[in-house]
PDB file of C-alpha atoms in Angstrom:
ATOM      1  CA  UNK E 570     -26.187   2.687 -24.342  1.00 39.00           C
ATOM      2  CA  UNK E 571     -27.205   0.432 -21.442  1.00 45.00           C
ATOM      3  CA  UNK E 572     -28.609   2.294 -18.457  1.00 46.00           C
ATOM      4  CA  UNK E 573     -26.216   2.489 -15.529  1.00 57.00           C
ATOM      5  CA  UNK E 574     -27.397   0.012 -12.897  1.00 61.00           C
ATOM      6  CA  UNK E 575     -27.606   1.366  -9.377  1.00 75.00           C
ATOM      7  CA  UNK E 576     -25.713  -0.789  -6.904  1.00 84.00           C
ATOM      8  CA  UNK E 577     -28.196  -2.740  -4.832  1.00 83.00           C
ATOM      9  CA  UNK E 578     -27.276  -5.802  -2.747  1.00 74.00           C
ATOM     10  CA  UNK E 579     -30.941  -6.843  -2.774  1.00 82.00           C
ATOM     11  CA  UNK E 580     -30.998  -6.982  -6.570  1.00 85.00           C
ATOM     12  CA  UNK E 581     -27.435  -8.097  -7.299  1.00 88.00           C
ATOM     13  CA  UNK E 582     -25.534 -10.998  -5.844  1.00 93.00           C
ATOM     14  CA  UNK E 583     -21.992 -10.891  -4.472  1.00 95.00           C
ATOM     15  CA  UNK E 584     -20.445 -12.007  -7.768  1.00 96.00           C
ATOM     16  CA  UNK E 585     -22.262  -9.344  -9.797  1.00 95.00           C
ATOM     17  CA  UNK E 586     -21.324  -6.581  -7.354  1.00 96.00           C
ATOM     18  CA  UNK E 587     -17.726  -7.762  -7.226  1.00 97.00           C
ATOM     19  CA  UNK E 588     -17.499  -7.824 -11.025  1.00 97.00           C
ATOM     20  CA  UNK E 589     -18.958  -4.318 -11.143  1.00 96.00           C
ATOM     21  CA  UNK E 590     -16.153  -3.268  -8.783  1.00 97.00           C
ATOM     22  CA  UNK E 591     -13.591  -4.857 -11.106  1.00 97.00           C
ATOM     23  CA  UNK E 592     -15.017  -3.074 -14.144  1.00 97.00           C
ATOM     24  CA  UNK E 593     -15.075   0.295 -12.418  1.00 97.00           C
ATOM     25  CA  UNK E 594     -11.533  -0.229 -11.130  1.00 97.00           C
ATOM     26  CA  UNK E 595     -10.253  -0.940 -14.662  1.00 97.00           C
ATOM     27  CA  UNK E 596     -11.981   2.235 -15.860  1.00 97.00           C
ATOM     28  CA  UNK E 597     -10.275   4.224 -13.036  1.00 97.00           C
ATOM     29  CA  UNK E 598     -13.673   4.977 -11.442  1.00 97.00           C
ATOM     30  CA  UNK E 599     -12.300   4.436  -7.959  1.00 98.00           C
ATOM     31  CA  UNK E 600     -15.252   5.805  -5.976  1.00 97.00           C
ATOM     32  CA  UNK E 601     -17.695   3.535  -7.835  1.00 96.00           C
ATOM     33  CA  UNK E 602     -15.354   0.568  -7.481  1.00 97.00           C
ATOM     34  CA  UNK E 603     -15.087   1.176  -3.729  1.00 97.00           C
ATOM     35  CA  UNK E 604     -18.870   1.424  -3.388  1.00 97.00           C
ATOM     36  CA  UNK E 605     -19.288  -1.968  -5.080  1.00 97.00           C
ATOM     37  CA  UNK E 606     -16.540  -3.655  -3.056  1.00 98.00           C
ATOM     38  CA  UNK E 607     -17.927  -2.239   0.187  1.00 97.00           C
ATOM     39  CA  UNK E 608     -21.380  -3.683  -0.566  1.00 96.00           C
ATOM     40  CA  UNK E 609     -19.873  -7.134  -1.125  1.00 97.00           C
ATOM     41  CA  UNK E 610     -17.912  -6.890   2.120  1.00 96.00           C
ATOM     42  CA  UNK E 611     -20.778  -5.529   4.231  1.00 96.00           C
ATOM     43  CA  UNK E 612     -23.683  -7.581   2.880  1.00 95.00           C
ATOM     44  CA  UNK E 613     -22.272 -11.036   2.113  1.00 95.00           C
ATOM     45  CA  UNK E 614     -20.461 -12.317   5.215  1.00 95.00           C
ATOM     46  CA  UNK E 615     -20.072 -15.850   3.805  1.00 95.00           C
ATOM     47  CA  UNK E 616     -19.057 -14.806   0.303  1.00 96.00           C
ATOM     48  CA  UNK E 617     -15.945 -16.142  -1.425  1.00 94.00           C
ATOM     49  CA  UNK E 618     -15.527 -12.615  -2.814  1.00 97.00           C
ATOM     50  CA  UNK E 619     -15.387 -10.966   0.592  1.00 96.00           C
ATOM     51  CA  UNK E 620     -11.613 -11.195   1.122  1.00 97.00           C
ATOM     52  CA  UNK E 621     -10.884  -9.970  -2.409  1.00 97.00           C
ATOM     53  CA  UNK E 622     -13.408  -7.150  -2.067  1.00 98.00           C
ATOM     54  CA  UNK E 623     -11.658  -5.978   1.110  1.00 98.00           C
ATOM     55  CA  UNK E 624      -8.236  -6.183  -0.516  1.00 98.00           C
ATOM     56  CA  UNK E 625      -9.352  -4.381  -3.674  1.00 98.00           C
ATOM     57  CA  UNK E 626     -10.966  -1.678  -1.576  1.00 98.00           C
ATOM     58  CA  UNK E 627      -7.478  -0.952  -0.214  1.00 98.00           C
ATOM     59  CA  UNK E 628      -5.979  -1.387  -3.663  1.00 98.00           C
ATOM     60  CA  UNK E 629      -8.272   1.275  -5.129  1.00 98.00           C
ATOM     61  CA  UNK E 630      -6.657   3.944  -2.931  1.00 98.00           C
ATOM     62  CA  UNK E 631      -3.179   2.762  -3.913  1.00 98.00           C
ATOM     63  CA  UNK E 632      -4.029   2.862  -7.618  1.00 98.00           C
ATOM     64  CA  UNK E 633      -5.632   6.285  -7.301  1.00 97.00           C
ATOM     65  CA  UNK E 634      -2.343   7.550  -5.882  1.00 97.00           C
ATOM     66  CA  UNK E 635      -1.281  10.745  -4.152  1.00 97.00           C
ATOM     67  CA  UNK E 636      -0.177  10.975  -0.532  1.00 96.00           C
ATOM     68  CA  UNK E 637      -3.706  11.319   0.902  1.00 97.00           C
ATOM     69  CA  UNK E 638      -4.778   8.114  -0.863  1.00 98.00           C
ATOM     70  CA  UNK E 639      -1.588   6.257   0.092  1.00 98.00           C
ATOM     71  CA  UNK E 640      -2.334   7.031   3.735  1.00 98.00           C
ATOM     72  CA  UNK E 641      -5.885   5.673   3.357  1.00 98.00           C
ATOM     73  CA  UNK E 642      -4.508   2.617   1.527  1.00 98.00           C
ATOM     74  CA  UNK E 643      -2.104   1.932   4.423  1.00 98.00           C
ATOM     75  CA  UNK E 644      -5.018   1.960   6.885  1.00 98.00           C
ATOM     76  CA  UNK E 645      -7.067  -0.378   4.684  1.00 98.00           C
ATOM     77  CA  UNK E 646      -4.195  -2.820   4.098  1.00 98.00           C
ATOM     78  CA  UNK E 647      -3.509  -2.898   7.847  1.00 98.00           C
ATOM     79  CA  UNK E 648      -7.199  -3.523   8.439  1.00 98.00           C
ATOM     80  CA  UNK E 649      -7.070  -6.387   5.939  1.00 98.00           C
ATOM     81  CA  UNK E 650      -4.142  -8.036   7.757  1.00 98.00           C
ATOM     82  CA  UNK E 651      -5.944  -7.671  11.100  1.00 98.00           C
ATOM     83  CA  UNK E 652      -9.113  -9.257   9.706  1.00 96.00           C
ATOM     84  CA  UNK E 653      -7.475 -11.948   7.572  1.00 96.00           C
ATOM     85  CA  UNK E 654      -4.046 -12.677   9.081  1.00 95.00           C
ATOM     86  CA  UNK E 655      -3.965 -16.188   7.620  1.00 93.00           C
ATOM     87  CA  UNK E 656      -5.088 -15.258   4.128  1.00 94.00           C
ATOM     88  CA  UNK E 657      -2.520 -15.989   1.420  1.00 92.00           C
ATOM     89  CA  UNK E 658      -3.061 -12.324   0.484  1.00 96.00           C
ATOM     90  CA  UNK E 659      -1.795 -11.025   3.848  1.00 97.00           C
ATOM     91  CA  UNK E 660       1.829 -11.013   2.626  1.00 97.00           C
ATOM     92  CA  UNK E 661       0.765  -8.950  -0.383  1.00 98.00           C
ATOM     93  CA  UNK E 662      -1.105  -6.476   1.842  1.00 98.00           C
ATOM     94  CA  UNK E 663       1.998  -6.127   4.025  1.00 98.00           C
ATOM     95  CA  UNK E 664       4.154  -5.571   0.944  1.00 98.00           C
ATOM     96  CA  UNK E 665       1.724  -2.908  -0.266  1.00 98.00           C
ATOM     97  CA  UNK E 666       1.988  -1.015   3.025  1.00 98.00           C
ATOM     98  CA  UNK E 667       5.708  -0.735   2.320  1.00 98.00           C
ATOM     99  CA  UNK E 668       4.933   0.243  -1.276  1.00 98.00           C
ATOM    100  CA  UNK E 669       2.708   3.114  -0.087  1.00 98.00           C
ATOM    101  CA  UNK E 670       5.488   4.562   2.055  1.00 98.00           C
ATOM    102  CA  UNK E 671       7.905   3.913  -0.813  1.00 97.00           C
ATOM    103  CA  UNK E 672       5.720   6.006  -3.132  1.00 97.00           C
ATOM    104  CA  UNK E 673       5.787   8.842  -0.577  1.00 97.00           C
ATOM    105  CA  UNK E 674       9.577   8.900  -0.167  1.00 95.00           C
ATOM    106  CA  UNK E 675      11.360  12.209  -0.617  1.00 93.00           C
ATOM    107  CA  UNK E 676      14.571  13.048  -2.480  1.00 88.00           C
ATOM    108  CA  UNK E 677      17.774  12.222  -0.537  1.00 84.00           C
ATOM    109  CA  UNK E 678      18.228  15.843   0.590  1.00 85.00           C
ATOM    110  CA  UNK E 679      14.736  15.934   2.126  1.00 90.00           C
ATOM    111  CA  UNK E 680      13.125  14.352   5.175  1.00 92.00           C
ATOM    112  CA  UNK E 681      13.495  10.551   5.109  1.00 94.00           C
ATOM    113  CA  UNK E 682      10.839   9.459   7.624  1.00 96.00           C
ATOM    114  CA  UNK E 683       8.794   7.710   4.902  1.00 97.00           C
ATOM    115  CA  UNK E 684      11.936   5.917   3.723  1.00 97.00           C
ATOM    116  CA  UNK E 685      12.432   4.589   7.252  1.00 97.00           C
ATOM    117  CA  UNK E 686       8.775   3.546   7.443  1.00 98.00           C
ATOM    118  CA  UNK E 687       8.991   1.818   4.053  1.00 98.00           C
ATOM    119  CA  UNK E 688      12.099  -0.002   5.252  1.00 97.00           C
ATOM    120  CA  UNK E 689      10.314  -1.186   8.415  1.00 97.00           C
ATOM    121  CA  UNK E 690       7.284  -2.409   6.458  1.00 98.00           C
ATOM    122  CA  UNK E 691       9.360  -4.270   3.848  1.00 98.00           C
ATOM    123  CA  UNK E 692      11.286  -5.881   6.687  1.00 98.00           C
ATOM    124  CA  UNK E 693       7.970  -7.185   8.072  1.00 98.00           C
ATOM    125  CA  UNK E 694       7.406  -8.952   4.748  1.00 97.00           C
ATOM    126  CA  UNK E 695      10.848 -10.575   4.985  1.00 96.00           C
ATOM    127  CA  UNK E 696      10.457 -11.555   8.655  1.00 96.00           C
ATOM    128  CA  UNK E 697       6.778 -12.469   8.607  1.00 95.00           C
ATOM    129  CA  UNK E 698       6.535 -14.254   5.253  1.00 94.00           C
ATOM    130  CA  UNK E 699      10.005 -15.688   4.568  1.00 91.00           C
ATOM    131  CA  UNK E 700       8.639 -18.256   2.116  1.00 90.00           C
ATOM    132  CA  UNK E 701       6.211 -15.874   0.469  1.00 90.00           C
ATOM    133  CA  UNK E 702       6.284 -14.730  -3.128  1.00 94.00           C
ATOM    134  CA  UNK E 703       6.973 -11.114  -2.081  1.00 96.00           C
ATOM    135  CA  UNK E 704      10.205 -11.911  -0.234  1.00 96.00           C
ATOM    136  CA  UNK E 705      12.504 -11.040  -3.157  1.00 96.00           C
ATOM    137  CA  UNK E 706      10.674  -7.816  -4.098  1.00 97.00           C
ATOM    138  CA  UNK E 707      10.601  -6.708  -0.465  1.00 98.00           C
ATOM    139  CA  UNK E 708      14.306  -7.471  -0.123  1.00 97.00           C
ATOM    140  CA  UNK E 709      15.165  -5.447  -3.250  1.00 97.00           C
ATOM    141  CA  UNK E 710      13.099  -2.506  -2.036  1.00 97.00           C
ATOM    142  CA  UNK E 711      14.703  -2.774   1.420  1.00 97.00           C
ATOM    143  CA  UNK E 712      18.157  -2.415  -0.142  1.00 97.00           C
ATOM    144  CA  UNK E 713      16.934   0.623  -2.116  1.00 96.00           C
ATOM    145  CA  UNK E 714      15.689   2.228   1.095  1.00 96.00           C
ATOM    146  CA  UNK E 715      19.035   1.593   2.806  1.00 95.00           C
ATOM    147  CA  UNK E 716      20.862   3.152  -0.148  1.00 95.00           C
ATOM    148  CA  UNK E 717      18.617   6.182  -0.030  1.00 95.00           C
ATOM    149  CA  UNK E 718      19.184   6.644   3.696  1.00 95.00           C
ATOM    150  CA  UNK E 719      22.950   6.263   3.207  1.00 94.00           C
ATOM    151  CA  UNK E 720      22.861   8.895   0.463  1.00 93.00           C
ATOM    152  CA  UNK E 721      20.868  11.178   2.759  1.00 91.00           C
ATOM    153  CA  UNK E 722      23.408  10.720   5.595  1.00 89.00           C
ATOM    154  CA  UNK E 723      26.246  11.359   3.149  1.00 89.00           C
ATOM    155  CA  UNK E 724      24.674  14.606   1.912  1.00 86.00           C
ATOM    156  CA  UNK E 725      24.155  15.814   5.482  1.00 81.00           C
ATOM    157  CA  UNK E 726      27.734  14.954   6.483  1.00 82.00           C
ATOM    158  CA  UNK E 727      29.030  16.698   3.355  1.00 79.00           C
ATOM    159  CA  UNK E 728      26.954  19.778   4.169  1.00 75.00           C
ATOM    160  CA  UNK E 729      28.388  19.972   7.689  1.00 75.00           C
ATOM    161  CA  UNK E 730      31.939  19.518   6.362  1.00 74.00           C
ATOM    162  CA  UNK E 731      31.417  22.232   3.773  1.00 73.00           C
ATOM    163  CA  UNK E 732      30.093  24.676   6.360  1.00 70.00           C
ATOM    164  CA  UNK E 733      33.030  23.951   8.654  1.00 66.00           C
ATOM    165  CA  UNK E 734      30.903  22.355  11.334  1.00 59.00           C
ATOM    166  CA  UNK E 735      33.033  19.232  11.604  1.00 56.00           C
ATOM    167  CA  UNK E 736      31.837  18.212  15.046  1.00 56.00           C
ATOM    168  CA  UNK E 737      28.253  17.623  13.845  1.00 54.00           C
ATOM    169  CA  UNK E 738      29.490  15.387  11.041  1.00 53.00           C
ATOM    170  CA  UNK E 739      30.996  12.780  13.357  1.00 53.00           C
ATOM    171  CA  UNK E 740      28.091  12.578  15.803  1.00 52.00           C
TER     172      UNK E 740
END
């Protein structure tokens, strides 16, 4: 088969490196995809691909999944919003921050701090980008988070009632 080309910003232009990133991402080679995207971002300050490379760098952690990667994705999406607050993709990045916390949510009988964080991040989509295309999705997810928290509160109250500790249930 064709020999694997080493990534080299001196030999490949921004478009070629970006497309390599896309190919690797589709093949679930997240480390290789990230390496390509990072080269685009670091070496081509005027490139049209720079914003997308930064976003896909974050996206690669989200797609890879698992709590450790979701936490890295959150940092990268936040970084994206800081760097490109006026990009049309900023609303998406904000939505994805919520999605990362959403993926890390626990069952209703477990700790709900990620549910609360997801809720806060989805609310930022609704407040910050009211005309954006992620408004409806963020709203639906927000409702889900509220339902989950309500279920959690209900289970706790029921537990206290069952154990005869009625005072705690009304607090």
